[in-house]
Short mmCIF file of C-alpha atoms and ligand atoms in Angstrom, two decimals:
data_model
loop_
_atom_site.label_atom_id
_atom_site.label_comp_id
_atom_site.label_asym_id
_atom_site.label_seq_id
_atom_site.Cartn_x
_atom_site.Cartn_y
_atom_site.Cartn_z
CA UNK A 1 -52.81 -58.93 -40.32
CA UNK A 2 -53.55 -55.55 -41.90
CA UNK A 3 -56.83 -54.67 -43.54
CA UNK A 4 -55.09 -54.99 -46.92
CA UNK A 5 -53.93 -58.51 -46.03
CA UNK A 6 -57.44 -59.49 -44.99
CA UNK A 7 -58.86 -58.13 -48.24
CA UNK A 8 -56.24 -60.01 -50.25
CA UNK A 9 -56.99 -63.22 -48.36
CA UNK A 10 -60.72 -62.89 -49.01
CA UNK A 11 -60.12 -62.21 -52.72
CA UNK A 12 -57.75 -65.18 -52.98
CA UNK A 13 -60.26 -67.47 -51.28
CA UNK A 14 -63.06 -66.31 -53.55
CA UNK A 15 -60.97 -66.78 -56.68
CA UNK A 16 -59.81 -70.23 -55.60
CA UNK A 17 -63.38 -71.35 -54.89
CA UNK A 18 -64.62 -70.10 -58.26
CA UNK A 19 -61.85 -71.29 -60.57
CA UNK A 20 -63.81 -73.98 -62.37
CA UNK A 21 -66.81 -71.75 -62.94
CA UNK A 22 -64.59 -68.97 -64.30
CA UNK A 23 -62.96 -71.37 -66.76
CA UNK A 24 -66.36 -72.76 -67.80
CA UNK A 25 -67.72 -69.27 -68.42
CA UNK A 26 -64.67 -68.37 -70.47
CA UNK A 27 -65.34 -71.48 -72.56
CA UNK A 28 -68.93 -70.29 -73.13
CA UNK A 29 -67.60 -67.02 -74.50
CA UNK A 30 -64.99 -68.80 -76.63
CA UNK A 31 -67.75 -70.85 -78.25
CA UNK A 32 -68.98 -67.71 -80.02
CA UNK A 33 -67.03 -67.46 -83.31
CA UNK A 34 -66.44 -63.69 -83.33
CA UNK A 35 -64.23 -63.52 -86.43
CA UNK A 36 -64.32 -59.80 -87.21
CA UNK A 37 -62.83 -59.98 -90.70
CA UNK A 38 -65.46 -62.39 -92.07
CA UNK A 39 -68.86 -60.82 -92.63
CA UNK A 40 -70.70 -64.15 -92.43
CA UNK A 41 -69.74 -64.01 -88.72
CA UNK A 42 -71.15 -60.52 -88.11
CA UNK A 43 -74.01 -61.95 -86.05
CA UNK A 44 -71.57 -63.97 -83.93
CA UNK A 45 -69.29 -60.99 -83.46
CA UNK A 46 -72.25 -59.02 -82.14
CA UNK A 47 -73.23 -61.91 -79.86
CA UNK A 48 -69.73 -61.91 -78.37
CA UNK A 49 -70.10 -58.20 -77.61
CA UNK A 50 -73.48 -58.77 -76.00
CA UNK A 51 -72.10 -61.68 -73.95
CA UNK A 52 -69.47 -59.50 -72.27
CA UNK A 53 -71.85 -56.55 -71.97
CA UNK A 54 -74.42 -58.74 -70.19
CA UNK A 55 -71.80 -60.05 -67.82
CA UNK A 56 -70.61 -56.56 -66.89
CA UNK A 57 -74.20 -55.47 -66.42
CA UNK A 58 -74.73 -58.47 -64.17
CA UNK A 59 -71.88 -57.18 -61.98
CA UNK A 60 -73.78 -53.93 -61.56
CA UNK A 61 -71.91 -51.74 -64.03
CA UNK A 62 -73.66 -49.28 -66.28
CA UNK A 63 -73.11 -50.73 -69.74
CA UNK A 64 -73.60 -49.55 -73.30
CA UNK A 65 -73.29 -51.59 -76.48
CA UNK A 66 -72.38 -48.86 -78.93
CA UNK A 67 -73.23 -49.39 -82.59
CA UNK A 68 -70.56 -48.33 -85.11
CA UNK A 69 -70.16 -48.60 -88.87
CA UNK A 70 -68.45 -51.90 -88.17
CA UNK A 71 -68.57 -54.03 -85.04
CA UNK A 72 -70.04 -52.66 -81.81
CA UNK A 73 -68.02 -51.20 -78.96
CA UNK A 74 -68.82 -52.05 -75.36
CA UNK A 75 -68.42 -49.31 -72.76
CA UNK A 76 -69.02 -50.00 -69.08
CA UNK A 77 -68.32 -48.23 -65.82
CA UNK A 78 -68.71 -48.70 -62.09
CA UNK A 79 -69.93 -45.82 -59.99
CA UNK A 80 -67.36 -43.04 -60.55
CA UNK A 81 -66.34 -41.27 -57.36
CA UNK A 82 -64.19 -38.17 -57.44
CA UNK A 83 -62.09 -39.32 -54.47
CA UNK A 84 -60.86 -42.46 -56.18
CA UNK A 85 -58.35 -43.16 -58.92
CA UNK A 86 -59.72 -44.50 -62.21
CA UNK A 87 -58.52 -47.46 -64.26
CA UNK A 88 -59.65 -47.92 -67.87
CA UNK A 89 -59.48 -51.53 -69.06
CA UNK A 90 -59.21 -52.16 -72.80
CA UNK A 91 -59.49 -55.44 -74.67
CA UNK A 92 -60.90 -56.93 -77.87
CA UNK A 93 -63.61 -59.56 -78.21
CA UNK A 94 -62.96 -60.26 -81.89
CA UNK A 95 -60.71 -63.10 -83.01
CA UNK A 96 -58.66 -64.11 -86.02
CA UNK A 97 -59.94 -66.50 -88.71
CA UNK A 98 -59.28 -70.17 -88.01
CA UNK A 99 -57.71 -71.41 -91.23
CA UNK A 100 -56.05 -73.81 -91.83
CA UNK A 101 -58.85 -75.64 -90.09
CA UNK A 102 -57.50 -79.15 -90.69
CA UNK A 103 -54.48 -78.43 -88.47
CA UNK A 104 -56.56 -77.96 -85.29
CA UNK A 105 -56.50 -80.94 -82.91
CA UNK A 106 -59.94 -79.92 -81.64
CA UNK A 107 -62.36 -77.53 -83.37
CA UNK A 108 -61.46 -73.85 -82.79
CA UNK A 109 -64.86 -72.90 -81.39
CA UNK A 110 -65.34 -75.99 -79.26
CA UNK A 111 -63.02 -75.10 -76.38
CA UNK A 112 -61.21 -78.18 -75.06
CA UNK A 113 -59.24 -78.34 -71.82
CA UNK A 114 -56.27 -80.71 -72.05
CA UNK A 115 -53.62 -80.88 -69.29
CA UNK A 116 -54.63 -77.57 -67.77
CA UNK A 117 -54.66 -75.74 -71.09
CA UNK A 118 -57.68 -74.30 -72.90
CA UNK A 119 -57.51 -74.74 -76.67
CA UNK A 120 -59.74 -72.43 -78.73
CA UNK A 121 -59.50 -69.47 -81.10
CA UNK A 122 -59.38 -66.36 -78.91
CA UNK A 123 -58.33 -68.26 -75.78
CA UNK A 124 -55.22 -66.11 -75.38
CA UNK A 125 -55.86 -63.35 -77.98
CA UNK A 126 -57.78 -61.75 -76.44
CA UNK A 127 -60.94 -63.13 -74.86
CA UNK A 128 -59.15 -65.15 -72.18
CA UNK A 129 -56.84 -62.29 -71.21
CA UNK A 130 -59.60 -59.69 -71.25
CA UNK A 131 -61.81 -61.97 -69.18
CA UNK A 132 -59.27 -61.83 -66.33
CA UNK A 133 -60.21 -58.16 -65.89
CA UNK A 134 -63.89 -58.99 -65.61
CA UNK A 135 -63.33 -61.83 -63.15
CA UNK A 136 -61.01 -59.73 -60.98
CA UNK A 137 -63.69 -57.07 -60.71
CA UNK A 138 -66.27 -59.76 -59.98
CA UNK A 139 -64.14 -60.94 -57.05
CA UNK A 140 -64.03 -57.47 -55.46
CA UNK A 141 -67.74 -56.93 -55.92
CA UNK A 142 -68.83 -60.43 -54.88
CA UNK A 143 -66.77 -60.44 -51.68
CA UNK A 144 -68.27 -57.08 -50.78
CA UNK A 145 -64.85 -55.44 -50.56
CA UNK A 146 -65.26 -51.69 -51.09
CA UNK A 147 -63.87 -51.03 -54.55
CA UNK A 148 -60.72 -48.92 -54.10
CA UNK A 149 -60.73 -47.43 -57.63
CA UNK A 150 -63.23 -46.41 -60.29
CA UNK A 151 -63.29 -48.88 -63.14
CA UNK A 152 -64.15 -48.29 -66.80
CA UNK A 153 -64.07 -50.73 -69.72
CA UNK A 154 -63.76 -50.01 -73.42
CA UNK A 155 -63.94 -53.23 -75.41
CA UNK A 156 -63.79 -53.40 -79.18
CA UNK A 157 -64.47 -55.90 -81.93
CA UNK A 158 -62.28 -54.68 -84.80
CA UNK A 159 -58.76 -55.05 -83.43
CA UNK A 160 -57.95 -58.04 -85.64
CA UNK A 161 -59.38 -56.56 -88.84
CA UNK A 162 -57.96 -53.06 -88.60
CA UNK A 163 -61.35 -51.35 -88.14
CA UNK A 164 -61.47 -47.68 -87.13
CA UNK A 165 -64.42 -47.60 -84.68
CA UNK A 166 -62.44 -47.53 -81.46
CA UNK A 167 -60.01 -44.79 -82.58
CA UNK A 168 -62.88 -42.55 -83.50
CA UNK A 169 -64.58 -43.23 -80.20
CA UNK A 170 -61.46 -42.48 -78.16
CA UNK A 171 -60.78 -39.31 -80.16
CA UNK A 172 -64.35 -38.12 -79.66
CA UNK A 173 -64.81 -39.11 -75.98
CA UNK A 174 -61.59 -38.33 -74.12
CA UNK A 175 -63.56 -37.02 -71.15
CA UNK A 176 -65.66 -40.11 -70.79
CA UNK A 177 -62.53 -42.29 -70.99
CA UNK A 178 -60.42 -40.08 -68.71
CA UNK A 179 -58.40 -42.23 -66.32
CA UNK A 180 -55.23 -42.50 -64.27
CA UNK A 181 -54.04 -45.51 -66.23
CA UNK A 182 -55.10 -47.67 -69.16
CA UNK A 183 -54.70 -51.39 -68.48
CA UNK A 184 -54.33 -53.87 -71.34
CA UNK A 185 -53.76 -57.61 -71.18
CA UNK A 186 -53.06 -58.58 -74.79
CA UNK A 187 -49.33 -59.42 -74.70
CA UNK A 188 -47.30 -62.24 -73.14
CA UNK A 189 -45.25 -63.34 -70.21
CA UNK A 190 -41.54 -63.53 -71.00
CA UNK A 191 -41.61 -67.32 -70.59
CA UNK A 192 -43.43 -70.03 -68.62
CA UNK A 193 -41.82 -68.95 -65.36
CA UNK A 194 -41.31 -65.23 -65.83
CA UNK A 195 -44.07 -62.62 -65.81
CA UNK A 196 -43.42 -59.50 -67.85
CA UNK A 197 -44.61 -55.98 -68.40
CA UNK A 198 -44.32 -54.79 -71.97
CA UNK A 199 -43.09 -51.23 -72.57
CA UNK A 200 -42.99 -51.09 -76.38
CA UNK A 201 -45.01 -52.48 -79.26
CA UNK A 202 -44.11 -52.41 -82.90
CA UNK A 203 -46.33 -50.56 -85.34
CA UNK A 204 -47.54 -51.69 -88.73
CA UNK A 205 -48.08 -50.64 -92.32
CA UNK A 206 -50.07 -53.32 -94.11
CA UNK A 207 -49.91 -53.21 -97.91
CA UNK A 208 -51.34 -55.03 -100.88
CA UNK A 209 -49.65 -55.25 -104.27
CA UNK A 210 -51.80 -56.13 -107.31
CA UNK A 211 -50.14 -56.95 -110.61
CA UNK A 212 -52.23 -57.17 -113.78
CA UNK A 213 -51.06 -58.63 -117.08
CA UNK A 214 -53.07 -60.13 -119.96
CA UNK A 215 -56.88 -60.06 -120.03
CA UNK A 216 -57.10 -63.73 -119.06
CA UNK A 217 -54.75 -66.64 -118.29
CA UNK A 218 -52.94 -67.54 -121.53
CA UNK A 219 -51.43 -70.75 -122.89
CA UNK A 220 -47.83 -70.60 -121.66
CA UNK A 221 -46.57 -72.23 -124.85
CA UNK A 222 -48.38 -69.98 -127.26
CA UNK A 223 -47.67 -66.76 -125.39
CA UNK A 224 -44.78 -67.56 -123.04
CA UNK A 225 -41.85 -65.22 -123.68
CA UNK A 226 -43.82 -62.59 -125.58
CA UNK A 227 -45.83 -60.89 -122.80
CA UNK A 228 -44.78 -60.00 -119.28
CA UNK A 229 -45.73 -62.64 -116.72
CA UNK A 230 -47.42 -61.07 -113.64
CA UNK A 231 -46.13 -63.88 -111.39
CA UNK A 232 -42.54 -63.27 -112.45
CA UNK A 233 -43.06 -59.51 -112.23
CA UNK A 234 -44.38 -59.80 -108.68
CA UNK A 235 -41.46 -62.03 -107.74
CA UNK A 236 -39.07 -59.37 -109.00
CA UNK A 237 -40.87 -56.69 -106.99
CA UNK A 238 -40.80 -58.79 -103.82
CA UNK A 239 -37.14 -59.65 -104.37
CA UNK A 240 -36.43 -55.92 -104.47
CA UNK A 241 -37.81 -55.33 -100.98
CA UNK A 242 -34.87 -56.77 -99.02
CA UNK A 243 -31.22 -57.58 -99.51
CA UNK A 244 -29.32 -60.70 -98.51
CA UNK A 245 -28.42 -59.21 -95.11
CA UNK A 246 -32.06 -58.81 -94.18
CA UNK A 247 -32.00 -55.02 -94.71
CA UNK A 248 -35.08 -53.43 -96.20
CA UNK A 249 -34.19 -51.72 -99.48
CA UNK A 250 -36.96 -49.09 -99.49
CA UNK A 251 -35.21 -45.69 -99.62
CA UNK A 252 -35.80 -43.74 -96.41
CA UNK A 253 -37.19 -46.78 -94.57
CA UNK A 254 -34.70 -46.53 -91.68
CA UNK A 255 -34.53 -42.74 -91.46
CA UNK A 256 -36.75 -42.42 -88.37
CA UNK A 257 -35.69 -45.63 -86.65
CA UNK A 258 -34.53 -45.09 -83.08
CA UNK A 259 -31.40 -47.19 -82.66
CA UNK A 260 -31.05 -49.31 -79.54
CA UNK A 261 -28.65 -47.87 -77.00
CA UNK A 262 -26.08 -49.94 -75.17
CA UNK A 263 -28.17 -50.09 -72.03
CA UNK A 264 -31.23 -51.50 -73.73
CA UNK A 265 -29.14 -54.01 -75.64
CA UNK A 266 -27.63 -55.12 -72.32
CA UNK A 267 -31.09 -55.38 -70.77
CA UNK A 268 -32.28 -57.58 -73.65
CA UNK A 269 -29.17 -59.74 -73.42
CA UNK A 270 -29.60 -60.20 -69.68
CA UNK A 271 -32.91 -61.99 -70.31
CA UNK A 272 -30.82 -64.90 -71.59
CA UNK A 273 -32.95 -65.68 -74.63
CA UNK A 274 -31.59 -68.53 -76.73
CA UNK A 275 -32.34 -69.39 -80.32
CA UNK A 276 -33.22 -72.93 -79.20
CA UNK A 277 -36.41 -71.43 -77.77
CA UNK A 278 -37.14 -69.72 -81.08
CA UNK A 279 -36.61 -72.94 -83.01
CA UNK A 280 -38.70 -74.93 -80.51
CA UNK A 281 -41.58 -72.46 -80.63
CA UNK A 282 -41.61 -72.01 -84.41
CA UNK A 283 -40.34 -75.27 -85.87
CA UNK A 284 -38.17 -73.23 -88.23
CA UNK A 285 -34.89 -74.89 -89.22
CA UNK A 286 -32.71 -71.86 -88.43
CA UNK A 287 -32.92 -68.34 -87.07
CA UNK A 288 -32.88 -65.64 -89.71
CA UNK A 289 -32.94 -61.85 -89.80
CA UNK A 290 -31.14 -58.59 -90.13
CA UNK A 291 -27.38 -58.97 -89.81
CA UNK A 292 -25.85 -57.36 -86.74
CA UNK A 293 -28.75 -57.89 -84.36
CA UNK A 294 -29.73 -60.62 -81.91
CA UNK A 295 -33.04 -62.46 -82.14
CA UNK A 296 -34.66 -60.38 -79.38
CA UNK A 297 -33.41 -57.17 -80.97
CA UNK A 298 -34.81 -58.23 -84.34
CA UNK A 299 -38.11 -59.28 -82.81
CA UNK A 300 -38.69 -56.27 -80.56
CA UNK A 301 -36.78 -53.30 -81.85
CA UNK A 302 -36.09 -53.64 -85.59
CA UNK A 303 -38.53 -52.97 -88.42
CA UNK A 304 -39.46 -55.65 -90.96
CA UNK A 305 -40.89 -56.17 -94.42
CA UNK A 306 -42.59 -59.54 -94.88
CA UNK A 307 -44.88 -61.23 -97.35
CA UNK A 308 -48.04 -62.36 -95.51
CA UNK A 309 -49.77 -63.86 -98.52
CA UNK A 310 -49.01 -64.20 -102.22
CA UNK A 311 -50.93 -65.57 -105.16
CA UNK A 312 -50.73 -66.02 -108.91
CA UNK A 313 -51.83 -68.56 -111.47
CA UNK A 314 -52.75 -72.17 -111.03
CA UNK A 315 -52.62 -73.62 -107.49
CA UNK A 316 -54.47 -76.92 -107.99
CA UNK A 317 -53.23 -80.47 -108.40
CA UNK A 318 -50.88 -81.34 -111.22
CA UNK A 319 -49.64 -79.06 -113.99
CA UNK A 320 -51.57 -76.45 -115.93
CA UNK A 321 -49.55 -74.57 -118.50
CA UNK A 322 -50.56 -70.92 -118.29
CA UNK A 323 -49.26 -67.39 -118.10
CA UNK A 324 -51.38 -66.04 -115.23
CA UNK A 325 -53.40 -62.92 -115.83
CA UNK A 326 -52.75 -61.59 -112.36
CA UNK A 327 -50.61 -61.79 -109.27
CA UNK A 328 -50.81 -60.25 -105.85
CA UNK A 329 -49.22 -60.07 -102.45
CA UNK A 330 -50.02 -58.84 -98.98
CA UNK A 331 -47.01 -57.34 -97.25
CA UNK A 332 -46.65 -56.23 -93.65
CA UNK A 333 -44.01 -53.86 -92.39
CA UNK A 334 -43.56 -53.91 -88.63
CA UNK A 335 -42.40 -50.52 -87.47
CA UNK A 336 -40.44 -49.25 -84.51
CA UNK A 337 -40.26 -45.81 -82.89
CA UNK A 338 -40.28 -43.26 -84.53
CA UNK A 339 -41.42 -44.60 -87.92
CA UNK A 340 -44.75 -43.26 -89.13
CA UNK A 341 -47.11 -45.81 -90.72
CA UNK A 342 -48.54 -43.48 -93.40
CA UNK A 343 -45.09 -42.19 -94.34
CA UNK A 344 -43.68 -45.73 -94.57
CA UNK A 345 -46.68 -46.74 -96.73
CA UNK A 346 -45.83 -43.86 -99.12
CA UNK A 347 -42.17 -44.88 -99.29
CA UNK A 348 -43.20 -48.47 -99.97
CA UNK A 349 -45.51 -47.48 -102.81
CA UNK A 350 -42.89 -45.24 -104.40
CA UNK A 351 -40.26 -48.01 -104.21
CA UNK A 352 -42.58 -50.70 -105.64
CA UNK A 353 -43.71 -48.46 -108.50
CA UNK A 354 -40.10 -47.51 -109.28
CA UNK A 355 -39.16 -51.22 -109.42
CA UNK A 356 -42.19 -52.44 -111.35
CA UNK A 357 -41.14 -54.34 -114.48
CA UNK A 358 -42.50 -53.08 -117.79
CA UNK A 359 -45.47 -54.79 -119.39
CA UNK A 360 -47.73 -55.11 -116.34
CA UNK A 361 -49.98 -52.76 -114.40
CA UNK A 362 -49.03 -52.46 -110.72
CA UNK A 363 -51.26 -51.10 -107.99
CA UNK A 364 -50.27 -50.59 -104.34
CA UNK A 365 -52.90 -50.22 -101.61
CA UNK A 366 -52.32 -49.22 -97.97
CA UNK A 367 -54.82 -51.40 -96.11
CA UNK A 368 -54.23 -50.32 -92.52
CA UNK A 369 -51.62 -49.23 -90.06
CA UNK A 370 -50.66 -48.82 -86.45
CA UNK A 371 -48.14 -46.54 -84.78
CA UNK A 372 -45.23 -48.06 -82.88
CA UNK A 373 -45.38 -47.19 -79.18
CA UNK A 374 -43.14 -46.83 -76.14
CA UNK A 375 -44.60 -46.39 -72.70
CA UNK A 376 -42.62 -44.88 -69.84
CA UNK A 377 -41.37 -47.48 -67.39
CA UNK A 378 -41.14 -45.06 -64.49
CA UNK A 379 -44.50 -44.04 -63.09
CA UNK A 380 -46.33 -44.75 -59.86
CA UNK A 381 -48.95 -46.68 -61.85
CA UNK A 382 -46.23 -48.80 -63.46
CA UNK A 383 -44.90 -49.57 -59.97
CA UNK A 384 -48.40 -50.58 -58.94
CA UNK A 385 -48.44 -52.90 -61.97
CA UNK A 386 -45.12 -54.44 -60.91
CA UNK A 387 -46.43 -55.08 -57.37
CA UNK A 388 -49.67 -56.55 -58.69
CA UNK A 389 -47.89 -58.90 -61.08
CA UNK A 390 -45.47 -59.97 -58.39
CA UNK A 391 -48.45 -60.94 -56.23
CA UNK A 392 -50.40 -62.62 -59.01
CA UNK A 393 -47.54 -64.68 -60.43
CA UNK A 394 -45.37 -65.04 -57.32
CA UNK A 395 -42.38 -63.57 -59.13
CA UNK A 396 -41.27 -60.09 -60.03
CA UNK A 397 -41.93 -59.23 -63.71
CA UNK A 398 -39.19 -58.37 -66.17
CA UNK A 399 -39.60 -55.53 -68.66
CA UNK A 400 -39.89 -56.62 -72.27
CA UNK A 401 -40.84 -55.24 -75.65
CA UNK A 402 -43.09 -57.12 -78.08
CA UNK A 403 -43.05 -57.52 -81.84
CA UNK A 404 -46.83 -57.38 -82.30
CA UNK A 405 -49.04 -54.32 -82.53
CA UNK A 406 -52.03 -53.05 -80.56
CA UNK A 407 -53.14 -50.15 -82.72
CA UNK A 408 -55.22 -48.31 -80.13
CA UNK A 409 -52.32 -47.81 -77.71
CA UNK A 410 -50.94 -44.85 -79.65
CA UNK A 411 -54.38 -43.25 -79.67
CA UNK A 412 -54.76 -43.76 -75.91
CA UNK A 413 -51.43 -42.05 -75.32
CA UNK A 414 -52.28 -39.14 -77.60
CA UNK A 415 -55.88 -38.56 -76.49
CA UNK A 416 -55.98 -39.59 -72.83
CA UNK A 417 -52.39 -38.77 -71.84
CA UNK A 418 -52.46 -41.45 -69.15
CA UNK A 419 -49.87 -44.17 -68.60
CA UNK A 420 -50.62 -47.44 -70.39
CA UNK A 421 -49.90 -50.68 -68.53
CA UNK A 422 -49.37 -53.70 -70.79
CA UNK A 423 -49.75 -56.60 -68.37
CA UNK A 424 -49.72 -59.67 -70.60
CA UNK A 425 -50.84 -63.08 -69.36
CA UNK A 426 -50.35 -65.16 -72.53
CA UNK A 427 -47.26 -67.14 -73.51
CA UNK A 428 -45.12 -66.39 -76.58
CA UNK A 429 -46.04 -69.88 -77.86
CA UNK A 430 -49.80 -69.66 -77.29
CA UNK A 431 -50.27 -70.03 -81.07
CA UNK A 432 -52.17 -66.78 -81.44
CA UNK A 433 -53.33 -66.30 -85.07
CA UNK A 434 -52.29 -69.95 -85.66
CA UNK A 435 -53.95 -73.35 -85.36
CA UNK A 436 -54.37 -74.69 -81.80
CA UNK A 437 -54.40 -71.34 -80.04
CA UNK A 438 -54.21 -71.98 -76.31
CA UNK A 439 -54.27 -70.34 -72.92
CA UNK A 440 -52.86 -72.00 -69.82
CA UNK A 441 -55.36 -72.08 -66.96
CA UNK A 442 -52.57 -71.27 -64.51
CA UNK A 443 -51.90 -68.03 -66.41
CA UNK A 444 -55.63 -67.32 -66.57
CA UNK A 445 -55.91 -67.67 -62.78
CA UNK A 446 -52.68 -65.78 -62.07
CA UNK A 447 -53.87 -63.08 -64.46
CA UNK A 448 -57.11 -62.72 -62.55
CA UNK A 449 -55.16 -62.55 -59.27
CA UNK A 450 -52.83 -59.92 -60.78
CA UNK A 451 -55.71 -57.78 -61.98
CA UNK A 452 -57.47 -58.13 -58.62
CA UNK A 453 -54.28 -57.02 -56.88
CA UNK A 454 -53.90 -54.13 -59.31
CA UNK A 455 -57.25 -52.68 -58.28
CA UNK A 456 -55.88 -52.42 -54.75
CA UNK A 457 -52.37 -51.29 -55.70
CA UNK A 458 -53.57 -48.59 -58.10
CA UNK A 459 -55.43 -46.93 -55.23
CA UNK A 460 -52.12 -46.60 -53.37
CA UNK A 461 -50.13 -45.43 -56.38
N1 BES B 501 -52.57 -59.30 -79.23
C1 BES B 501 -52.05 -59.02 -80.52
C2 BES B 501 -50.82 -58.15 -80.46
C3 BES B 501 -49.59 -58.85 -79.98
C4 BES B 501 -49.12 -59.95 -80.67
C5 BES B 501 -48.92 -58.40 -78.90
C6 BES B 501 -47.99 -60.60 -80.23
C7 BES B 501 -47.80 -59.03 -78.47
C8 BES B 501 -47.34 -60.14 -79.13
C9 BES B 501 -53.12 -58.29 -81.32
O1 BES B 501 -54.38 -58.89 -81.20
C10 BES B 501 -52.79 -58.38 -82.78
O2 BES B 501 -52.78 -59.45 -83.31
N2 BES B 501 -52.56 -57.24 -83.40
C11 BES B 501 -52.44 -57.18 -84.80
C12 BES B 501 -52.76 -55.76 -85.18
C13 BES B 501 -53.08 -55.58 -86.62
C14 BES B 501 -54.22 -56.45 -87.09
C15 BES B 501 -53.36 -54.13 -86.89
C16 BES B 501 -51.05 -57.57 -85.20
O3 BES B 501 -50.08 -57.32 -84.45
O4 BES B 501 -50.91 -58.17 -86.25
MN1 MN B 502 -54.86 -59.19 -79.27
MN1 MN B 503 -54.35 -60.71 -82.52
#
C-alpha cells in the first residue's frame, strides 16, 4: 500500500463514518430560505452566508463575510504555502423562489429524506453540491492528513437573481483569487450511472417587454375594435420572435454562433441520449426545437428565445370583458459561443421595436446577461478532475455540455486565466428551479469523495 492509498483509505473511512452527520448538517443549511430575488428573505439570505462562513471558520480557515450592495460574499482560505498548488472553489448559497408552492410534496424549506433522496429548495442547486467541497476539506483536516494543496473559497448569494457583486469582486481581486484551477459543482451528471465533466455552458440575455395601451382597462364591448389591444399586440410581437422551424427571427441573431463540427456531433451522438428520457424527465408530450438538430444539440449547443413569463388583463375566475391596459413578457435567450449577451440584447430590442404594432407603447429592458463559455478539455488539472471523478463515482466521467448558465465562469476565465473544472454532482432531473427539487444522497456522498480525491490529484497535476 502506498502512502496515497493509505491516505485515501483514511479519508474513505472518515467519510463513511460521518455520512449521516453530513446529511443532517446539509439539512440544517437547507432550512434557511435564502431566496436572493425576494427582499423579504434578505435576513435569511444573510443567515445562509453566515452559516457557511461559520462552518469554514470552524475548520480553521480564515474567513470573511464581505458586505456588498446586494447579498454578502464569503471568502475563505486555508494557510497558503508557496510550494503547493491552489484550488479556488466557487458556489452559490442563494436559491430560487419556491412557487408554485402547492406542488411541493413536502415544504421546500423543511428538508425531507425519502428513499435516499433529500427534497428541499437548494438541495441540488447549489447548497448540496457546494457543501461537498466543504465536507471534503473537513475530511482532510479532521483525519490530520497534510493538505496537499492550498484551498480558497469564493461563495456568492446573487447567482440566481443576476446580481453583480461577485463579478466586481473577481475583477477587483484577481491576486487574492489567483489559483491553478477554479472548481465548481453546479451542473449535473450525464445520467444516474454516468458521471460527467461539463466543458461548455450556454450564456443568457434576459429581457422584459412592456406594452402599454389605454390609461386603464376598458369595457371590451364599448371600446373593442377601436383601440389597439396590448395583449394582442404582445402576442404579435412574441409570434415574430421565431418561425415554425424553431429558428429565431431576430436579424443577426446567428451571426456569431459557432457551428458544431462533425466530431462534436459524433461525440454527442455517442452518448446515446434518447427522447424517451426527455419526455420522462419533463412530462412534455413531444420533443420540439430547431429543425436539423438533435435534442442534445438543441439543449447544449444551439441558442434559444423563450417566453419565461407573460401577463395581460384578467386572470381570475370566470369571464371579465375588458381590453387590458397593459401586457408584458419576460424572455430569455440562451446563447452559445461566440454570441455576446449585450449585442444580442440590442438586436432583440431593435427587432421588437421594428415589429411593434401601432397604437401601443412598447418598452424593452435588458435585465441581465451571462456570457456563453467553453473550457479547454485538455489540461493537467482537467485530467486530475477526471481521475478524481473516476474515484468518487467508480466510473470514468464523460464530457458533456450544459444548457444552463453560470454567469461568473466567463469572468473567472477572463480575470484569473486559470482552467475551470465543472464537476457536477446533480442529476438532470433534480427539479432545480422547479417544485420538489432533490439531491440524491448517493451523489452527495460520491461528490464529497470526488472532491476529496481532487485535493490529492490536483497536487500531482
Ligand atoms: N446551476 C444553475 C446552472 C445550470 C443549470 C447548470 C442547469 C447546468 C444545468 C445555475 O444556478 C442557474 O440556475 N443559473 C441561471 C443563471 C441566470 C439566473 C443568470 C440560469 O441558468 O438560469
Ligand atoms: Mn446553480
Ligand atoms: Mn440555479
